[in-house]
Amino acid sequence: MMGRITIKNAADIEKMKAAGNIVKKTLELLSEKAEVGMTTEELDRIAETYIRKQGAYPSFLNYSGYPKSICTSVNQQVVHGIPGKYKLRDGDILSLDVGAKLDGFHGDAARTVLIGNVPEDVQKLVTVTRECFFEALKFARPGYHISDIGAAVQKHAEAHGYGVVRDLIGHGIGREMHEPPDVPNFADRRMGRGAKLVPGMVIAIEPMINMGTWEVVQLRDGWTIETRDGKPSAHYENTVAITEGEPMLLTL
Ligand code: MF3
Ligand code: CO
């Protein structure tokens, strides 16, 4: 992503917190509702209705022509699964990705939830993916660089033998859903240390971790990303504001 990193002032951060809070609550609602037999389209309806009721707009709807309000990615689907007629089954994992725009600013976050009885090795993938985010969060402070975040995710994921998705990355966020800087989940040599983190930067940190190979393929719907080997993948994301001290989680 080209261009300049925008620095948010205190008033901007307050607005982003409000947008982020709607994203957080939508994800909580969806996690509660998601169960065996429900279609992903029904979850999309629930999310859009809730987001609009809060006076916000679902950021993904019509984004580059995206047809729905949320992304629902099941099992081997990594991200950008389009809600549809698929009925959730016992043992599925479901990645829910939600964005909301309020008062000119976006929030963006994702969770992977368990549907019924999920095999233990797949549960572990979901747990470690969440842990990857919190490992990265330790470096979301002034004095560190963007590359420290990716390196932390990669180290934790690869220690478990998992693959870190390369083709999709985290991002700056603010008045646009995708702003500079790019936030890879791996140490990207081409990037060097990357931008220095400073107070007022807001980024979406979003590890996408595969049980097998890091390689992915895109389906012919033009959106859905799946693992190349068909093994499961998990996603966990929060919008994070860099401050002088502790990072501020705007969607948690
Ligand atoms: N949440 C995704 C991201 O972090 C965006 C979804 S793409 C969309 O980049 F088209 F569905 F909006
Ligand atoms: Co994102």
PDB file of C-alpha atoms in Angstrom, residues 73-77 89-95 111-131 160 162 209-212 227 230-235:
ATOM      1  CA  SER A  73     -14.532 -18.470   5.867  1.00  0.00           C
ATOM      2  CA  VAL A  74     -15.007 -22.121   6.779  1.00  0.00           C
ATOM      3  CA  ASN A  75     -12.286 -24.736   7.446  1.00  0.00           C
ATOM      4  CA  GLN A  76      -9.786 -24.664   4.531  1.00  0.00           C
ATOM      5  CA  GLN A  77     -11.020 -21.202   3.560  1.00  0.00           C
ATOM      6  CA  ARG A  89     -21.670 -28.447  10.244  1.00  0.00           C
ATOM      7  CA  ASP A  90     -20.498 -30.095  13.416  1.00  0.00           C
ATOM      8  CA  GLY A  91     -16.710 -29.869  13.555  1.00  0.00           C
ATOM      9  CA  ASP A  92     -16.369 -26.793  11.336  1.00  0.00           C
ATOM     10  CA  ILE A  93     -14.239 -23.812  12.210  1.00  0.00           C
ATOM     11  CA  LEU A  94     -15.662 -20.507  11.024  1.00  0.00           C
ATOM     12  CA  SER A  95     -13.631 -17.333  10.595  1.00  0.00           C
ATOM     13  CA  ARG A 111     -12.392 -14.219  15.139  1.00  0.00           C
ATOM     14  CA  THR A 112     -12.374 -17.931  14.382  1.00  0.00           C
ATOM     15  CA  VAL A 113     -15.134 -19.813  16.204  1.00  0.00           C
ATOM     16  CA  LEU A 114     -15.696 -23.531  16.787  1.00  0.00           C
ATOM     17  CA  ILE A 115     -18.913 -25.126  15.555  1.00  0.00           C
ATOM     18  CA  GLY A 116     -19.848 -28.140  17.686  1.00  0.00           C
ATOM     19  CA  ASN A 117     -17.121 -30.687  18.325  1.00  0.00           C
ATOM     20  CA  VAL A 118     -13.936 -29.632  16.585  1.00  0.00           C
ATOM     21  CA  PRO A 119     -10.979 -32.075  16.461  1.00  0.00           C
ATOM     22  CA  GLU A 120      -8.310 -31.206  19.005  1.00  0.00           C
ATOM     23  CA  ASP A 121      -5.587 -30.513  16.460  1.00  0.00           C
ATOM     24  CA  VAL A 122      -7.832 -27.966  14.745  1.00  0.00           C
ATOM     25  CA  GLN A 123      -8.743 -26.368  18.072  1.00  0.00           C
ATOM     26  CA  LYS A 124      -5.032 -25.992  18.681  1.00  0.00           C
ATOM     27  CA  LEU A 125      -4.630 -24.142  15.380  1.00  0.00           C
ATOM     28  CA  VAL A 126      -7.351 -21.695  16.437  1.00  0.00           C
ATOM     29  CA  THR A 127      -5.750 -21.162  19.849  1.00  0.00           C
ATOM     30  CA  VAL A 128      -2.254 -20.638  18.455  1.00  0.00           C
ATOM     31  CA  THR A 129      -3.552 -18.167  15.836  1.00  0.00           C
ATOM     32  CA  ARG A 130      -5.046 -16.053  18.622  1.00  0.00           C
ATOM     33  CA  GLU A 131      -1.789 -16.360  20.559  1.00  0.00           C
ATOM     34  CA  HIS A 160       3.998 -25.108  16.068  1.00  0.00           C
ATOM     35  CA  TYR A 162       2.093 -24.058  10.967  1.00  0.00           C
ATOM     36  CA  ILE A 209      -2.333 -19.233   9.988  1.00  0.00           C
ATOM     37  CA  ASN A 210      -2.572 -22.539   8.085  1.00  0.00           C
ATOM     38  CA  MET A 211      -2.272 -25.992   9.568  1.00  0.00           C
ATOM     39  CA  GLY A 212      -0.206 -27.067   6.557  1.00  0.00           C
ATOM     40  CA  THR A 227      -5.287 -23.214   1.500  1.00  0.00           C
ATOM     41  CA  GLY A 230      -6.994 -28.132   1.691  1.00  0.00           C
ATOM     42  CA  LYS A 231      -5.950 -28.145   5.351  1.00  0.00           C
ATOM     43  CA  PRO A 232      -7.696 -25.814   7.826  1.00  0.00           C
ATOM     44  CA  SER A 233      -6.800 -22.164   8.383  1.00  0.00           C
ATOM     45  CA  ALA A 234      -7.598 -19.718  11.183  1.00  0.00           C
ATOM     46  CA  HIS A 235      -7.770 -15.913  11.363  1.00  0.00           C
TER      47      HIS A 235
END
